[in-house]
Amino acid sequence: MIIVTFKFKKPLEELLAKFEEHNKFLDEYFASNKFIASGPLENKTGAIIVAMSDSVEEVKNIMKLDPFYIYDLVDLEFTLFQANKISPNLLSN
């Protein structure tokens, strides 16, 4: 799995202007089971996506399609980790 950490570079108003496009992007990758969780940080300075992949390069290529990335609204950090345990509920969906 890969944790994609977003750090917002622009004011919230600029992010909100692209939020509908960003949400369509998220929906596409949730539908294909590449993303399993996403959401903003509590302090609203960034966000997280948890991606199902063992390849950072694959996830980097996916993230290049995100409008937040395309419009240079965020910096991204990628953290690969080996999930030793996964909820059976998550695997059954």
mmCIF file with all atom_site columns, C-alpha atoms in Angstrom:
data_model
loop_
_atom_site.group_PDB
_atom_site.id
_atom_site.type_symbol
_atom_site.label_atom_id
_atom_site.label_alt_id
_atom_site.label_comp_id
_atom_site.label_asym_id
_atom_site.label_entity_id
_atom_site.label_seq_id
_atom_site.pdbx_PDB_ins_code
_atom_site.Cartn_x
_atom_site.Cartn_y
_atom_site.Cartn_z
_atom_site.occupancy
_atom_site.B_iso_or_equiv
_atom_site.pdbx_formal_charge
_atom_site.auth_seq_id
_atom_site.auth_comp_id
_atom_site.auth_asym_id
_atom_site.auth_atom_id
_atom_site.pdbx_PDB_model_num
ATOM 1  C CA . MET A 1 1  ? 0.000   0.000  0.000   1.00 0.00 ? 1  MET A CA 1
ATOM 2  C CA . ILE A 1 2  ? 1.022   3.553  -0.548  1.00 0.00 ? 2  ILE A CA 1
ATOM 3  C CA . ILE A 1 3  ? 0.085   6.617  1.456   1.00 0.00 ? 3  ILE A CA 1
ATOM 4  C CA . VAL A 1 4  ? -0.051  9.731  -0.681  1.00 0.00 ? 4  VAL A CA 1
ATOM 5  C CA . THR A 1 5  ? 0.288   12.849 1.449   1.00 0.00 ? 5  THR A CA 1
ATOM 6  C CA . PHE A 1 6  ? -0.885  16.139 -0.019  1.00 0.00 ? 6  PHE A CA 1
ATOM 7  C CA . LYS A 1 7  ? 0.478   19.451 1.243   1.00 0.00 ? 7  LYS A CA 1
ATOM 8  C CA . PHE A 1 8  ? -1.683  22.326 0.040   1.00 0.00 ? 8  PHE A CA 1
ATOM 9  C CA . LYS A 1 9  ? 0.357   25.050 -1.694  1.00 0.00 ? 9  LYS A CA 1
ATOM 10 C CA . LYS A 1 10 ? -2.449  27.462 -2.519  1.00 0.00 ? 10 LYS A CA 1
ATOM 11 C CA . PRO A 1 11 ? -5.304  29.089 -0.595  1.00 0.00 ? 11 PRO A CA 1
ATOM 12 C CA . LEU A 1 12 ? -8.354  26.935 0.108   1.00 0.00 ? 12 LEU A CA 1
ATOM 13 C CA . GLU A 1 13 ? -10.421 28.980 -2.363  1.00 0.00 ? 13 GLU A CA 1
ATOM 14 C CA . GLU A 1 14 ? -8.181  27.838 -5.246  1.00 0.00 ? 14 GLU A CA 1
ATOM 15 C CA . LEU A 1 15 ? -8.492  24.211 -4.143  1.00 0.00 ? 15 LEU A CA 1
ATOM 16 C CA . LEU A 1 16 ? -12.267 24.480 -3.867  1.00 0.00 ? 16 LEU A CA 1
ATOM 17 C CA . ALA A 1 17 ? -12.424 25.836 -7.427  1.00 0.00 ? 17 ALA A CA 1
ATOM 18 C CA . LYS A 1 18 ? -10.969 22.511 -8.658  1.00 0.00 ? 18 LYS A CA 1
ATOM 19 C CA . PHE A 1 19 ? -12.695 20.279 -6.085  1.00 0.00 ? 19 PHE A CA 1
ATOM 20 C CA . GLU A 1 20 ? -15.357 18.910 -8.467  1.00 0.00 ? 20 GLU A CA 1
ATOM 21 C CA . GLU A 1 21 ? -12.675 17.841 -10.977 1.00 0.00 ? 21 GLU A CA 1
ATOM 22 C CA . HIS A 1 22 ? -10.596 16.359 -8.151  1.00 0.00 ? 22 HIS A CA 1
ATOM 23 C CA . ASN A 1 23 ? -13.633 14.460 -6.843  1.00 0.00 ? 23 ASN A CA 1
ATOM 24 C CA . LYS A 1 24 ? -14.285 12.925 -10.298 1.00 0.00 ? 24 LYS A CA 1
ATOM 25 C CA . PHE A 1 25 ? -10.652 11.806 -10.356 1.00 0.00 ? 25 PHE A CA 1
ATOM 26 C CA . LEU A 1 26 ? -11.061 10.207 -6.914  1.00 0.00 ? 26 LEU A CA 1
ATOM 27 C CA . ASP A 1 27 ? -14.313 8.490  -7.921  1.00 0.00 ? 27 ASP A CA 1
ATOM 28 C CA . GLU A 1 28 ? -12.619 6.884  -10.926 1.00 0.00 ? 28 GLU A CA 1
ATOM 29 C CA . TYR A 1 29 ? -9.842  5.352  -8.847  1.00 0.00 ? 29 TYR A CA 1
ATOM 30 C CA . PHE A 1 30 ? -12.144 4.296  -6.005  1.00 0.00 ? 30 PHE A CA 1
ATOM 31 C CA . ALA A 1 31 ? -14.294 2.504  -8.613  1.00 0.00 ? 31 ALA A CA 1
ATOM 32 C CA . SER A 1 32 ? -11.232 0.644  -9.895  1.00 0.00 ? 32 SER A CA 1
ATOM 33 C CA . ASN A 1 33 ? -10.232 -0.271 -6.298  1.00 0.00 ? 33 ASN A CA 1
ATOM 34 C CA . LYS A 1 34 ? -6.929  1.594  -6.531  1.00 0.00 ? 34 LYS A CA 1
ATOM 35 C CA . PHE A 1 35 ? -7.890  3.992  -3.732  1.00 0.00 ? 35 PHE A CA 1
ATOM 36 C CA . ILE A 1 36 ? -9.269  2.716  -0.448  1.00 0.00 ? 36 ILE A CA 1
ATOM 37 C CA . ALA A 1 37 ? -9.456  5.882  1.658   1.00 0.00 ? 37 ALA A CA 1
ATOM 38 C CA . SER A 1 38 ? -9.046  9.624  1.238   1.00 0.00 ? 38 SER A CA 1
ATOM 39 C CA . GLY A 1 39 ? -9.718  12.812 3.118   1.00 0.00 ? 39 GLY A CA 1
ATOM 40 C CA . PRO A 1 40 ? -8.386  16.083 4.435   1.00 0.00 ? 40 PRO A CA 1
ATOM 41 C CA . LEU A 1 41 ? -6.127  16.485 7.425   1.00 0.00 ? 41 LEU A CA 1
ATOM 42 C CA . GLU A 1 42 ? -7.914  17.897 10.453  1.00 0.00 ? 42 GLU A CA 1
ATOM 43 C CA . ASN A 1 43 ? -5.928  21.138 10.268  1.00 0.00 ? 43 ASN A CA 1
ATOM 44 C CA . LYS A 1 44 ? -6.836  21.608 6.564   1.00 0.00 ? 44 LYS A CA 1
ATOM 45 C CA . THR A 1 45 ? -3.205  21.981 5.462   1.00 0.00 ? 45 THR A CA 1
ATOM 46 C CA . GLY A 1 46 ? -3.305  18.856 3.348   1.00 0.00 ? 46 GLY A CA 1
ATOM 47 C CA . ALA A 1 47 ? -4.905  15.494 2.727   1.00 0.00 ? 47 ALA A CA 1
ATOM 48 C CA . ILE A 1 48 ? -4.189  11.773 2.476   1.00 0.00 ? 48 ILE A CA 1
ATOM 49 C CA . ILE A 1 49 ? -5.007  9.051  -0.033  1.00 0.00 ? 49 ILE A CA 1
ATOM 50 C CA . VAL A 1 50 ? -4.364  5.388  0.718   1.00 0.00 ? 50 VAL A CA 1
ATOM 51 C CA . ALA A 1 51 ? -3.691  3.530  -2.528  1.00 0.00 ? 51 ALA A CA 1
ATOM 52 C CA . MET A 1 52 ? -3.664  -0.220 -3.158  1.00 0.00 ? 52 MET A CA 1
ATOM 53 C CA . SER A 1 53 ? -0.393  -0.764 -5.005  1.00 0.00 ? 53 SER A CA 1
ATOM 54 C CA . ASP A 1 54 ? 3.100   -2.093 -4.457  1.00 0.00 ? 54 ASP A CA 1
ATOM 55 C CA . SER A 1 55 ? 4.502   0.353  -6.997  1.00 0.00 ? 55 SER A CA 1
ATOM 56 C CA . VAL A 1 56 ? 5.284   3.951  -6.114  1.00 0.00 ? 56 VAL A CA 1
ATOM 57 C CA . GLU A 1 57 ? 5.819   4.642  -9.817  1.00 0.00 ? 57 GLU A CA 1
ATOM 58 C CA . GLU A 1 58 ? 2.306   3.414  -10.642 1.00 0.00 ? 58 GLU A CA 1
ATOM 59 C CA . VAL A 1 59 ? 0.771   5.678  -8.000  1.00 0.00 ? 59 VAL A CA 1
ATOM 60 C CA . LYS A 1 60 ? 2.925   8.643  -9.064  1.00 0.00 ? 60 LYS A CA 1
ATOM 61 C CA . ASN A 1 61 ? 1.635   8.191  -12.618 1.00 0.00 ? 61 ASN A CA 1
ATOM 62 C CA . ILE A 1 62 ? -1.963  8.041  -11.375 1.00 0.00 ? 62 ILE A CA 1
ATOM 63 C CA . MET A 1 63 ? -1.478  11.172 -9.288  1.00 0.00 ? 63 MET A CA 1
ATOM 64 C CA . LYS A 1 64 ? -0.234  13.081 -12.337 1.00 0.00 ? 64 LYS A CA 1
ATOM 65 C CA . LEU A 1 65 ? -3.858  12.901 -13.525 1.00 0.00 ? 65 LEU A CA 1
ATOM 66 C CA . ASP A 1 66 ? -5.233  14.594 -10.401 1.00 0.00 ? 66 ASP A CA 1
ATOM 67 C CA . PRO A 1 67 ? -6.400  18.167 -11.102 1.00 0.00 ? 67 PRO A CA 1
ATOM 68 C CA . PHE A 1 68 ? -4.841  19.285 -7.812  1.00 0.00 ? 68 PHE A CA 1
ATOM 69 C CA . TYR A 1 69 ? -1.478  18.127 -9.212  1.00 0.00 ? 69 TYR A CA 1
ATOM 70 C CA . ILE A 1 70 ? -2.141  19.354 -12.766 1.00 0.00 ? 70 ILE A CA 1
ATOM 71 C CA . TYR A 1 71 ? -2.927  22.875 -11.527 1.00 0.00 ? 71 TYR A CA 1
ATOM 72 C CA . ASP A 1 72 ? 0.073   22.857 -9.142  1.00 0.00 ? 72 ASP A CA 1
ATOM 73 C CA . LEU A 1 73 ? -2.081  23.220 -6.030  1.00 0.00 ? 73 LEU A CA 1
ATOM 74 C CA . VAL A 1 74 ? -0.306  20.575 -3.957  1.00 0.00 ? 74 VAL A CA 1
ATOM 75 C CA . ASP A 1 75 ? 3.017   18.978 -3.198  1.00 0.00 ? 75 ASP A CA 1
ATOM 76 C CA . LEU A 1 76 ? 2.875   15.186 -2.956  1.00 0.00 ? 76 LEU A CA 1
ATOM 77 C CA . GLU A 1 77 ? 4.799   12.708 -0.838  1.00 0.00 ? 77 GLU A CA 1
ATOM 78 C CA . PHE A 1 78 ? 4.630   8.947  -1.358  1.00 0.00 ? 78 PHE A CA 1
ATOM 79 C CA . THR A 1 79 ? 5.164   6.406  1.414   1.00 0.00 ? 79 THR A CA 1
ATOM 80 C CA . LEU A 1 80 ? 5.241   2.705  0.558   1.00 0.00 ? 80 LEU A CA 1
ATOM 81 C CA . PHE A 1 81 ? 4.465   0.299  3.374   1.00 0.00 ? 81 PHE A CA 1
ATOM 82 C CA . GLN A 1 82 ? 3.848   -3.417 3.620   1.00 0.00 ? 82 GLN A CA 1
ATOM 83 C CA . ALA A 1 83 ? 0.457   -4.062 5.208   1.00 0.00 ? 83 ALA A CA 1
ATOM 84 C CA . ASN A 1 84 ? 0.911   -7.089 7.453   1.00 0.00 ? 84 ASN A CA 1
ATOM 85 C CA . LYS A 1 85 ? -2.738  -7.102 8.453   1.00 0.00 ? 85 LYS A CA 1
ATOM 86 C CA . ILE A 1 86 ? -5.750  -5.892 6.486   1.00 0.00 ? 86 ILE A CA 1
ATOM 87 C CA . SER A 1 87 ? -9.333  -5.836 7.708   1.00 0.00 ? 87 SER A CA 1
ATOM 88 C CA . PRO A 1 88 ? -11.350 -8.716 6.213   1.00 0.00 ? 88 PRO A CA 1
ATOM 89 C CA . ASN A 1 89 ? -14.110 -6.174 5.612   1.00 0.00 ? 89 ASN A CA 1
ATOM 90 C CA . LEU A 1 90 ? -11.789 -4.214 3.356   1.00 0.00 ? 90 LEU A CA 1
ATOM 91 C CA . LEU A 1 91 ? -10.781 -7.302 1.384   1.00 0.00 ? 91 LEU A CA 1
ATOM 92 C CA . SER A 1 92 ? -14.367 -8.420 0.835   1.00 0.00 ? 92 SER A CA 1
ATOM 93 C CA . ASN A 1 93 ? -15.339 -5.246 -1.047  1.00 0.00 ? 93 ASN A CA 1
#
